[in-house]
Coordinates of C-alpha atoms and ligand atoms in Angstrom, one line a residue:
Chain A
X256 CA 121.0 93.9 91.9
X257 CA 120.2 93.2 95.7
X258 CA 117.2 91.5 96.3
X259 CA 117.0 89.0 93.6
X260 CA 118.2 85.6 93.4
X261 CA 120.9 84.2 91.7
X262 CA 118.9 82.3 89.0
X263 CA 116.7 85.4 88.2
X264 CA 120.1 87.1 88.0
X265 CA 121.4 84.9 85.6
X266 CA 118.7 84.4 83.4
X267 CA 118.4 88.5 83.4
X268 CA 122.0 88.8 82.0
X269 CA 121.0 86.7 78.7
X270 CA 118.1 88.5 77.8
X271 CA 119.2 90.6 74.9
X272 CA 119.0 94.6 75.9
X273 CA 116.5 96.5 73.9
X274 CA 117.6 99.9 72.5
X275 CA 114.8 101.9 71.1
X276 CA 113.0 104.0 73.6
X277 CA 109.2 104.2 71.9
X278 CA 105.8 103.7 73.1
X279 CA 102.6 102.6 71.4
X280 CA 101.7 106.5 70.6
X281 CA 105.1 106.9 68.4
X282 CA 104.1 105.5 65.0
X283 CA 107.3 104.2 63.3
X284 CA 109.3 104.0 66.2
X285 CA 107.2 101.6 67.7
X286 CA 107.1 99.4 64.9
X287 CA 111.5 99.3 65.6
X288 CA 110.7 98.7 69.3
X289 CA 108.6 95.9 68.6
X290 CA 110.8 94.4 66.2
X291 CA 113.4 94.2 69.5
X292 CA 110.5 93.2 71.6
X293 CA 110.4 90.4 69.7
X294 CA 114.5 89.5 69.1
X295 CA 114.2 89.6 72.9
X296 CA 111.3 87.2 73.3
X297 CA 112.5 84.7 70.8
X298 CA 115.6 84.8 72.8
X299 CA 114.4 84.3 75.7
X300 CA 111.7 81.6 75.0
X301 CA 114.5 79.6 72.9
X302 CA 117.0 80.0 76.1
X303 CA 114.0 78.6 78.4
X304 CA 113.5 75.7 75.9
X305 CA 117.1 74.8 75.6
X306 CA 117.4 74.9 79.7
X307 CA 114.2 72.5 80.1
X308 CA 112.6 75.6 81.8
X309 CA 109.6 76.6 79.5
X310 CA 107.5 78.3 81.3
X311 CA 104.9 80.8 78.9
X312 CA 103.5 81.1 75.8
X313 CA 103.0 85.1 74.7
X314 CA 101.6 87.2 71.4
X315 CA 100.2 90.1 70.3
X316 CA 96.8 90.0 70.5
X317 CA 96.5 93.1 68.3
X318 CA 97.9 93.9 65.0
X319 CA 99.7 96.8 66.8
X320 CA 101.5 95.1 69.4
X321 CA 100.0 97.1 71.8
X322 CA 97.7 94.3 73.6
X323 CA 99.4 90.8 74.8
X324 CA 97.9 87.2 75.6
X325 CA 99.2 84.3 76.6
X326 CA 99.3 81.6 79.1
X327 CA 102.0 80.8 82.0
X328 CA 102.4 78.0 83.9
X329 CA 104.0 76.8 87.4
X330 CA 105.7 73.0 88.3
X331 CA 104.9 72.3 92.2
X332 CA 104.9 68.7 93.7
X333 CA 105.3 67.3 90.1
X334 CA 102.1 69.2 89.1
X335 CA 101.5 71.7 86.3
X336 CA 99.2 74.7 87.2
X337 CA 98.3 76.8 84.2
X338 CA 96.8 80.1 84.1
X339 CA 95.9 82.6 80.9
X340 CA 98.2 86.0 81.2
X341 CA 97.3 89.5 79.6
X342 CA 98.8 92.8 79.4
X343 CA 98.6 95.9 77.6
X344 CA 101.6 98.2 76.7
X345 CA 100.9 101.3 78.9
X346 CA 100.9 104.9 76.3
X347 CA 104.0 105.9 79.0
X348 CA 105.8 102.8 78.0
X349 CA 108.8 101.8 78.1
X350 CA 109.5 104.3 81.0
X351 CA 106.6 102.6 82.7
X352 CA 106.4 98.2 82.4
X353 CA 103.3 96.9 81.4
X354 CA 101.3 95.2 84.2
X355 CA 100.9 91.8 84.4
X356 CA 97.2 90.1 84.6
X357 CA 96.5 87.0 85.4
X358 CA 92.6 87.5 85.4
X359 CA 91.8 83.9 86.9
X360 CA 93.6 84.6 90.1
X361 CA 91.9 87.9 90.4
X362 CA 90.4 87.8 94.2
X363 CA 92.2 84.4 95.3
X364 CA 95.5 86.4 96.5
X365 CA 96.3 89.5 98.5
X366 CA 99.5 89.5 96.4
X367 CA 97.3 91.0 93.6
X368 CA 95.6 94.6 92.7
X369 CA 92.2 94.0 90.9
X370 CA 91.7 93.0 87.8
X371 CA 94.2 90.2 88.5
X372 CA 97.2 92.7 87.9
X373 CA 100.6 91.0 90.2
X374 CA 101.7 92.8 93.1
X375 CA 105.5 93.0 92.2
X376 CA 108.3 93.6 94.4
X377 CA 109.8 96.6 96.1
X378 CA 112.7 95.6 93.8
X379 CA 111.1 95.4 90.4
X380 CA 110.5 99.0 90.0
X381 CA 113.3 100.8 91.1
X382 CA 115.4 98.0 88.8
X383 CA 113.2 98.6 85.7
X384 CA 112.9 102.4 85.8
X385 CA 116.8 102.1 86.3
X386 CA 116.9 100.2 83.1
X387 CA 114.8 101.7 81.0
X388 CA 115.0 101.8 77.7
X389 CA 116.6 98.7 77.9
X390 CA 114.5 96.6 79.5
X391 CA 111.0 95.3 77.6
X392 CA 108.2 92.8 77.6
X393 CA 110.8 89.2 78.2
X394 CA 112.6 91.1 81.0
X395 CA 109.3 91.7 82.8
X396 CA 108.4 88.4 82.7
X397 CA 111.7 87.3 84.1
X398 CA 111.8 90.1 86.8
X399 CA 108.4 90.3 87.2
X400 CA 106.3 87.4 86.8
X401 CA 108.6 84.0 87.2
X402 CA 109.5 85.0 90.8
X403 CA 105.9 85.8 91.5
X404 CA 104.4 82.5 90.5
X405 CA 107.6 80.8 92.4
X406 CA 106.2 82.7 95.7
X407 CA 102.4 82.7 95.2
X408 CA 101.7 79.6 93.1
X409 CA 103.1 77.2 96.4
X410 CA 101.0 79.0 98.8
X411 CA 97.8 79.0 96.6
X412 CA 98.1 75.3 96.0
X413 CA 99.2 74.2 100.0
X414 CA 96.0 76.8 101.2
X415 CA 93.5 75.4 98.9
X416 CA 92.8 78.6 97.0
X417 CA 93.5 76.6 93.6
X418 CA 93.3 73.1 92.8
X419 CA 95.0 70.9 90.0
X420 CA 92.8 70.9 86.8
X421 CA 92.5 67.4 87.6
X422 CA 91.2 67.2 91.2
X423 CA 88.7 70.1 89.6
X424 CA 86.3 67.5 88.9
X425 CA 86.4 65.2 92.0
X426 CA 86.4 67.9 94.6
X427 CA 83.4 69.7 93.2
X428 CA 81.5 66.6 94.0
X429 CA 82.1 66.6 97.6
Chain B
X1240 CA 56.8 106.0 91.1
X1241 CA 54.6 109.1 92.9
X1242 CA 52.1 108.4 90.1
X1243 CA 52.6 104.8 89.7
X1244 CA 52.1 104.5 93.7
X1245 CA 48.8 106.9 93.2
X1246 CA 47.3 104.8 90.5
X1247 CA 47.8 101.4 92.4
X1248 CA 46.1 102.9 95.2
X1249 CA 42.9 104.3 92.7
X1250 CA 42.9 100.8 91.2
X1251 CA 41.9 99.1 94.8
X1252 CA 39.9 101.4 95.8
X1253 CA 38.1 100.4 92.5
X1254 CA 38.7 97.2 93.0
X1255 CA 37.0 97.4 96.4
X1256 CA 33.8 99.0 95.3
X1257 CA 33.5 96.6 92.4
X1258 CA 34.1 92.9 94.3
X1259 CA 31.4 91.2 95.3
X1260 CA 32.8 88.7 97.8
X1261 CA 33.3 90.1 101.1
X1262 CA 35.7 87.7 102.2
X1263 CA 38.5 89.6 100.1
X1264 CA 37.6 93.0 101.5
X1265 CA 40.2 92.1 104.1
X1266 CA 43.1 91.5 101.9
X1267 CA 42.7 94.4 99.7
X1268 CA 42.0 96.7 102.8
X1269 CA 45.8 95.0 103.3
X1270 CA 47.1 96.1 100.0
X1271 CA 46.0 99.4 100.4
X1272 CA 47.8 100.2 103.7
X1273 CA 50.7 98.4 102.1
X1274 CA 50.6 100.6 98.8
X1275 CA 50.2 104.1 101.1
X1276 CA 53.4 102.7 103.5
X1277 CA 55.3 102.5 100.3
X1278 CA 54.2 105.9 99.3
X1279 CA 55.3 107.5 102.2
X1280 CA 58.8 106.0 102.5
X1281 CA 59.0 106.8 98.7
X1282 CA 58.1 110.6 99.8
X1283 CA 60.7 110.8 102.8
X1284 CA 63.4 109.0 100.7
X1285 CA 63.6 111.1 97.9
X1286 CA 63.6 114.5 98.9
X1287 CA 65.8 115.8 96.7
X1288 CA 66.2 119.6 96.4
X1289 CA 65.6 121.0 93.3
X1290 CA 68.4 122.7 91.1
X1291 CA 69.7 126.2 92.5
X1292 CA 70.1 128.9 89.5
X1293 CA 72.2 131.5 91.4
X1294 CA 74.1 131.0 94.5
X1295 CA 72.7 133.1 97.3
X1296 CA 74.7 134.4 100.0
X1297 CA 71.5 134.8 102.1
X1298 CA 71.6 133.0 105.8
X1299 CA 68.6 130.6 105.8
X1300 CA 68.3 127.0 106.4
X1301 CA 67.3 126.2 103.0
X1302 CA 70.5 127.6 101.2
X1303 CA 72.9 125.0 100.3
X1304 CA 75.5 127.6 99.4
X1305 CA 75.0 130.2 102.8
X1306 CA 78.0 129.1 104.5
X1307 CA 80.7 129.0 101.5
X1308 CA 79.3 132.3 100.5
X1309 CA 80.1 133.7 104.3
X1310 CA 83.9 133.2 102.6
X1311 CA 83.1 136.0 100.2
X1312 CA 81.7 138.3 103.1
X1313 CA 84.3 137.9 105.7
X1314 CA 86.6 138.7 102.5
X1315 CA 88.9 135.6 102.7
X1316 CA 87.7 134.9 98.9
X1317 CA 86.7 137.7 96.2
X1318 CA 84.4 136.0 94.4
X1319 CA 83.0 132.5 95.3
X1320 CA 80.0 132.0 92.8
X1321 CA 82.8 132.2 89.9
X1322 CA 83.3 128.2 91.2
X1323 CA 80.1 127.5 89.3
X1324 CA 82.1 128.2 86.0
X1325 CA 85.2 125.7 87.2
X1326 CA 85.5 121.9 85.2
X1327 CA 87.8 119.9 87.4
X1328 CA 88.5 116.2 86.3
X1329 CA 89.6 113.8 88.7
X1330 CA 91.6 110.3 87.7
X1331 CA 91.2 107.4 90.1
X1332 CA 88.0 107.7 92.2
X1333 CA 89.7 105.7 95.3
X1334 CA 90.0 106.3 98.7
X1335 CA 91.4 109.9 97.9
X1336 CA 89.8 111.0 94.5
X1337 CA 86.1 110.2 95.8
X1338 CA 86.4 112.1 99.1
X1339 CA 87.7 114.8 96.4
X1340 CA 84.8 114.5 94.3
X1341 CA 82.7 114.8 97.4
X1342 CA 84.1 118.0 98.9
X1343 CA 84.6 119.7 95.7
X1344 CA 80.1 118.6 95.1
X1345 CA 79.8 120.0 98.7
X1346 CA 81.6 123.6 97.8
X1347 CA 79.8 123.5 94.5
X1348 CA 81.9 123.0 91.7
X1349 CA 80.6 123.3 88.1
X1350 CA 81.8 120.6 86.6
X1351 CA 83.2 117.4 87.6
X1352 CA 84.8 114.7 85.2
X1353 CA 85.1 111.6 86.8
X1354 CA 87.6 108.2 85.6
X1355 CA 88.5 104.8 87.1
X1356 CA 88.1 101.6 85.6
X1357 CA 87.3 99.8 89.1
X1358 CA 84.2 98.7 91.0
X1359 CA 83.3 99.0 94.2
X1360 CA 84.2 96.0 96.8
X1361 CA 83.5 95.4 100.5
X1362 CA 87.3 95.5 100.7
X1363 CA 87.1 99.4 100.5
X1364 CA 84.9 99.8 103.2
X1365 CA 88.1 100.7 105.3
X1366 CA 87.7 103.9 103.3
X1367 CA 85.4 107.1 103.7
X1368 CA 83.0 108.0 100.8
X1369 CA 81.3 104.5 99.2
X1370 CA 78.6 102.5 100.7
X1371 CA 78.3 98.6 101.1
X1372 CA 74.6 98.2 99.1
X1373 CA 77.1 99.9 96.0
X1374 CA 79.3 97.1 96.1
X1375 CA 79.5 95.9 92.5
X1376 CA 78.9 98.8 90.6
X1377 CA 81.6 101.0 88.9
X1378 CA 83.0 103.1 91.0
X1379 CA 82.3 106.0 88.8
X1380 CA 78.4 105.4 88.7
X1381 CA 78.3 104.7 92.3
X1382 CA 79.7 108.6 92.7
X1383 CA 77.3 109.9 90.2
X1384 CA 74.3 108.0 92.5
X1385 CA 76.3 109.8 95.6
X1386 CA 77.2 113.0 94.4
X1387 CA 74.3 113.9 92.1
X1388 CA 71.9 113.3 95.3
X1389 CA 74.3 115.7 97.7
X1390 CA 74.4 118.4 95.0
X1391 CA 72.3 118.1 91.7
X1392 CA 74.1 121.4 90.9
X1393 CA 77.1 119.9 89.8
X1394 CA 77.8 118.6 86.4
X1395 CA 79.1 115.0 86.3
X1396 CA 80.9 113.8 83.5
X1397 CA 81.9 109.8 84.4
X1398 CA 84.3 107.7 82.4
X1399 CA 84.8 103.9 82.8
X1400 CA 88.2 103.5 81.2
X1401 CA 91.8 102.6 81.8
X1402 CA 93.8 105.7 80.8
X1403 CA 97.0 103.5 80.3
X1404 CA 95.8 102.0 77.4
X1405 CA 96.0 103.3 74.2
X1406 CA 92.5 103.5 73.5
X1407 CA 91.7 104.6 77.3
X1408 CA 94.1 107.2 76.7
X1409 CA 92.5 109.1 73.7
X1410 CA 89.1 109.2 75.5
X1411 CA 90.8 110.9 78.4
X1412 CA 92.2 113.0 75.9
X1413 CA 89.3 114.0 74.2
X1414 CA 87.2 114.6 77.2
X1415 CA 89.8 116.7 78.6
X1416 CA 89.6 119.3 75.5
X1417 CA 85.6 119.3 75.2
X1418 CA 84.9 122.8 75.8
X1419 CA 80.9 122.3 75.4
X1420 CA 80.7 123.4 79.2
X1421 CA 82.9 126.5 78.9
X1422 CA 82.7 126.9 75.1
X1423 CA 85.0 130.7 75.7
X1424 CA 88.3 128.8 78.1
X1425 CA 91.5 129.3 76.5
X1426 CA 93.7 126.1 76.7
X1427 CA 91.9 122.8 77.2
X1428 CA 88.4 122.2 78.7
X1429 CA 89.0 121.9 82.1
X1430 CA 90.4 124.2 84.8
X1431 CA 92.3 121.3 87.1
X1432 CA 93.2 117.8 86.9
X1433 CA 93.3 116.0 90.2
X1434 CA 95.5 113.0 89.8
X1435 CA 94.4 110.5 92.8
X1436 CA 95.5 107.0 91.3
X1437 CA 97.3 104.5 93.4
X1438 CA 100.3 104.1 90.9
X1439 CA 103.3 105.5 88.9
X1440 CA 102.1 104.2 86.0
X1441 CA 98.8 105.6 85.8
X1442 CA 100.5 108.9 87.4
X1443 CA 102.9 109.0 84.1
X1444 CA 99.7 108.8 81.9
X1445 CA 98.2 111.6 83.4
X1446 CA 101.9 113.4 83.6
X1447 CA 101.8 112.9 79.8
X1448 CA 98.4 113.9 78.9
X1449 CA 98.9 116.9 80.9
X1450 CA 102.2 118.3 79.4
X1451 CA 100.9 117.7 75.5
X1452 CA 97.7 119.8 76.8
X1453 CA 99.8 122.4 78.5
X1454 CA 97.1 121.9 81.4
X1455 CA 98.3 122.3 85.2
X1456 CA 97.4 119.3 87.3
X1457 CA 97.5 118.4 90.9
X1458 CA 99.4 114.9 92.2
X1459 CA 98.1 113.2 95.4
X1460 CA 99.6 110.3 97.1
X1461 CA 99.0 107.7 100.0
X1462 CA 102.3 105.7 100.8
X1463 CA 101.5 101.7 100.6
X1464 CA 102.1 101.8 104.3
X1465 CA 99.4 104.0 104.7
X1466 CA 101.0 106.2 106.8
X1467 CA 102.6 109.5 104.6
X1468 CA 100.9 111.2 101.9
X1469 CA 101.5 114.2 99.5
X1470 CA 100.3 117.0 97.3
X1471 CA 102.1 118.6 94.4
X1472 CA 101.1 121.3 91.7
X1473 CA 102.6 120.6 88.2
X1474 CA 102.5 123.7 86.0
X1475 CA 103.7 122.1 82.7
X1476 CA 106.8 124.3 81.5
X1477 CA 106.8 125.9 84.8
X1478 CA 107.4 123.5 87.7
X1479 CA 108.7 120.3 87.2
X1480 CA 107.0 117.5 85.5
X1481 CA 106.1 114.0 87.0
X1482 CA 108.9 112.3 84.9
X1483 CA 111.8 115.4 85.1
X1484 CA 112.8 114.1 88.3
X1485 CA 112.3 110.8 90.0
X1486 CA 109.0 110.6 92.2
X1487 CA 109.0 112.2 95.8
X1488 CA 107.7 110.6 98.7
X1489 CA 107.7 111.5 102.1
X1490 CA 109.8 109.3 104.3
X1491 CA 107.5 107.8 106.8
X1492 CA 110.6 106.7 109.2
X1493 CA 109.9 103.1 108.5
X1494 CA 113.3 101.7 107.5
X1495 CA 111.5 99.7 104.5
X1496 CA 113.3 97.0 104.8
X1497 CA 112.1 95.8 108.3
X1498 CA 108.4 96.8 106.3
X1499 CA 106.7 93.8 106.4
X1500 CA 104.9 92.7 103.0
X1501 CA 104.5 89.3 102.5
X1502 CA 101.2 88.5 102.0
X1503 CA 99.7 92.1 101.3
X1504 CA 100.3 94.8 98.9
X1505 CA 99.1 97.8 100.5
X1506 CA 97.3 98.9 103.4
X1507 CA 95.3 102.1 103.8
X1508 CA 94.0 104.1 106.6
X1509 CA 90.4 106.7 105.8
X1510 CA 92.2 109.2 108.2
X1511 CA 95.2 109.7 106.1
X1512 CA 93.7 109.4 102.8
X1513 CA 90.9 111.8 104.3
X1514 CA 94.0 114.2 104.8
X1515 CA 95.8 113.9 101.8
X1516 CA 92.2 114.6 99.9
X1517 CA 91.7 117.6 102.5
X1518 CA 94.9 119.4 101.2
X1519 CA 94.4 118.3 97.6
X1520 CA 90.7 120.1 97.4
X1521 CA 92.2 122.9 99.7
X1522 CA 94.8 123.8 97.1
X1523 CA 92.3 123.1 94.2
X1524 CA 90.3 125.8 96.1
X1525 CA 92.8 128.5 96.5
X1526 CA 94.1 127.8 93.1
X1527 CA 90.6 127.9 91.1
X1528 CA 89.4 131.0 93.6
X1529 CA 92.6 132.7 94.1
X1530 CA 93.1 132.5 97.7
X1531 CA 95.9 132.1 100.3
X1532 CA 99.2 130.5 98.8
X1533 CA 99.0 127.4 96.3
X1534 CA 101.9 124.9 97.3
X1535 CA 103.9 123.6 95.4
X1536 CA 104.8 120.0 97.5
X1537 CA 103.3 119.4 100.5
X1538 CA 103.9 116.1 102.4
X1539 CA 102.2 114.6 105.2
X1540 CA 104.0 112.5 107.8
X1541 CA 101.4 110.9 110.0
X1542 CA 103.8 109.0 112.0
X1543 CA 105.7 112.6 113.0
X1544 CA 103.1 114.9 112.1
X1545 CA 105.5 116.5 109.9
X1546 CA 104.5 118.7 106.7
X1547 CA 107.4 118.9 104.5
X1548 CA 107.3 121.8 101.6
X1549 CA 109.2 122.4 98.5
X1550 CA 109.4 123.5 95.1
X1551 CA 110.9 122.1 92.4
X1552 CA 112.3 123.8 88.7
X1553 CA 111.6 121.6 85.6
X1554 CA 114.3 119.4 84.3
X1555 CA 115.6 120.7 81.2
X1556 CA 117.2 117.3 80.3
X1557 CA 114.1 115.7 81.3
X1558 CA 113.3 112.3 79.0
X1559 CA 109.3 113.7 78.3
X1560 CA 109.3 115.4 75.0
X1561 CA 106.3 117.1 75.5
X1562 CA 107.7 118.7 79.2
X1563 CA 111.0 119.7 77.0
X1564 CA 108.4 121.8 74.6
X1565 CA 106.6 123.6 77.4
X1566 CA 109.6 124.5 78.9
X1567 CA 110.7 126.0 76.2
X1568 CA 107.5 128.0 76.3
X1569 CA 107.4 129.0 79.1
X1570 CA 111.0 130.8 79.1
X1571 CA 110.2 132.3 75.3
X1572 CA 106.9 133.9 77.3
X1573 CA 109.1 135.6 80.2
X1574 CA 108.3 139.3 78.6
X1575 CA 105.0 139.3 78.4
X1576 CA 104.7 137.2 82.1
X1577 CA 107.1 140.0 83.0
X1578 CA 104.8 143.0 81.7
X1579 CA 102.0 141.3 83.1
X1580 CA 103.3 141.5 86.7
X1581 CA 104.4 144.8 86.3
X1582 CA 100.8 146.0 85.3
X1583 CA 99.4 144.0 88.4
X1584 CA 101.7 145.5 90.7
X1585 CA 101.5 149.0 89.2
X1586 CA 97.6 148.7 89.9
X1587 CA 97.9 147.2 93.0
X1588 CA 100.0 150.3 94.2
X1589 CA 98.0 152.3 93.0
X1590 CA 94.5 151.0 94.7
X1591 CA 96.5 150.6 97.8
X1592 CA 97.5 154.3 97.5
X1593 CA 93.9 155.1 97.0
X1594 CA 92.6 152.7 99.5
X1595 CA 93.9 152.2 103.1
X1596 CA 95.6 148.6 103.4
X1597 CA 93.5 145.7 104.1
X1598 CA 94.5 143.0 106.0
X1599 CA 93.0 140.8 103.8
X1600 CA 94.4 141.9 100.9
X1601 CA 97.6 140.4 101.7
X1602 CA 97.5 137.7 99.8
X1603 CA 96.1 138.9 96.9
X1604 CA 99.4 140.6 95.7
X1605 CA 101.0 138.2 93.3
X1606 CA 104.7 138.1 94.1
X1607 CA 106.6 138.6 90.8
X1608 CA 107.8 134.9 90.2
X1609 CA 111.7 134.3 90.7
X1610 CA 112.9 133.3 87.0
X1611 CA 114.5 130.4 85.6
X1612 CA 117.7 131.9 83.7
X1613 CA 118.0 128.8 81.8
X1614 CA 121.4 127.8 83.4
X1615 CA 120.6 127.3 87.0
X1616 CA 117.4 124.7 86.6
X1617 CA 119.4 121.8 87.4
X1618 CA 117.7 120.5 91.1
X1619 CA 119.9 120.5 93.1
X1620 CA 119.1 116.8 94.4
X1621 CA 119.2 118.5 98.0
X1622 CA 115.7 117.6 99.4
X1623 CA 114.0 119.2 102.5
X1624 CA 114.3 116.4 105.5
X1625 CA 111.8 113.6 104.8
X1626 CA 111.6 113.8 101.3
X1627 CA 112.6 111.1 99.2
X1628 CA 113.0 109.6 95.9
X1629 CA 110.8 107.1 95.2
X1630 CA 112.7 105.8 92.3
X1631 CA 116.1 105.9 91.4
X1632 CA 117.1 107.7 87.7
X1633 CA 117.1 106.0 84.2
X1634 CA 121.3 105.4 84.7
X1635 CA 122.7 105.7 81.2
X1636 CA 126.3 104.8 82.3
X1637 CA 125.6 101.3 83.6
X1638 CA 127.4 98.9 81.8
X1639 CA 124.7 96.3 80.2
X1640 CA 124.7 93.1 82.2
X1641 CA 125.0 91.8 78.6
X1642 CA 126.8 93.2 75.8
X1643 CA 124.7 91.4 73.2
X1644 CA 122.1 94.6 72.4
X1645 CA 119.3 93.3 70.0
X1646 CA 119.2 95.9 66.8
X1647 CA 116.0 96.9 65.0
X1648 CA 115.9 96.0 61.3
X1649 CA 114.5 93.0 59.8
X1650 CA 111.0 91.9 59.1
X1651 CA 108.5 92.3 61.7
X1652 CA 106.0 89.6 60.7
X1653 CA 109.0 87.2 60.3
X1654 CA 109.6 87.8 63.7
X1655 CA 106.3 86.9 64.6
X1656 CA 106.2 84.1 62.6
X1657 CA 109.6 83.4 64.4
X1658 CA 108.2 83.2 68.0
X1659 CA 104.6 81.8 67.0
X1660 CA 106.8 79.0 65.8
X1661 CA 108.7 78.8 69.4
X1662 CA 105.3 78.9 70.7
X1663 CA 103.8 76.3 68.9
X1664 CA 106.1 73.3 70.4
Ligands
ZN3017 ZN1 109.3 117.0 82.9

């Protein structure tokens, strides 16, 4: 795991791995996979809470578990910046990772594809490919979204591209 | 529009006659002049050509197909007019796909199916095809607008959707199998699918659809540093599918680690994209109209002007189930294929004996393909110089970083509740 910071690395190793290689078009096998996804997400969320590093909420937005919605946040200079988070489980999952979207930041940073899809590092896709089908949604959040927020949010705040919600009212008047 | 303007001019004329106050006359005359100017502009702006029933080889200025039909006269293509029978699906109407669509439109292709979910942005203006006044339109709508003006003979279908989602994929599949354009077609409803998307995820989806439909397709790509690209022909069961081996890309010769990626996702050049679109459509024309050699893989390294080529056999251990089915069918069909090849070779030998051999016949001889015998199908792993794998293979032997593995079982609803409980506080 070259190119990852030690913190991400140690967190990743504590998220349970998945075993079933099934995507949304695989019927009953997908339901089994979905159970594994939930277990990994439950374990990851509990772990974050116990370490006082809670940073996202995510729930299935449809009964099939193919669309997910939630929130993620990042604390910079003691202020909390929160964003909507959403993604679809692609039909070729888990061979390909879900493309994580932060729609509110669409067009605000170069490190994003259109539609608010975050631009992952060169290290993410190879690691995902190597670990198919063991990595799931929880791993994508840990390896994809967490490092992205840590790298991009400070830049976006410092450059004034995003404002803290408490500052919005006052700054919009000036 | 024309009728409306005529009406307006008539109304102004009658208004002028009926009016008693002469001080208004100058104003009415001015309005009349404006209306006439609009009518002139309108006429010059929309000189759309009407549809052409048959492709003519007649060399006159007014024939849009004369230079294409000349290919037939010169003996390069046997029957150029067949192009009107073909349907091509283009997935991704970006820097490569839009240019490929324009080329096929100008060539007089029968039907184009266009897929994209994105809108035209000013940031796309460093590429070809889209115009600044189309900013904000969906790429599919903007493409249909331009393409139908260029050549009204082409039947255009546009699909504004994301093929990687479950719903988008269903629409994608059903649109490919619709045979209303050529009801007699065997297989799917299109002759070729061109993948012009910019990411691995979408390519894997096109691969999935084409493996399931037994649909021949071509893949294209431009590197994120904009200085290399490639095209690849994929015939389910016969060639490697996109999942058989990790994606192959042309090495730009730049060390990835020295590539400065901070602050940008990808670079793009109209040149590299135009070259790749040109290579893609050239291969498409050769494949559809049966002339020349159709490339299986053709790379382009812009820094060195190096064009590596290669071929890849399917991987019997491919992770894609539909690919394995197609491989089985391909092996089973070997006797039929051999018989057809022999019959064709005999026919050609016969006609060669009757007629003196023409230089332009050279490429029409079909080479009896060199069969996979079921054992020697593993890709040797030796790639031509300058081509590298973009991603590693799933490493089955990698020791899990964590011994704890979640198993199935349990109740889905209960798990959902557990996560929601955690989410609640
Ligand atoms: Zn395959």
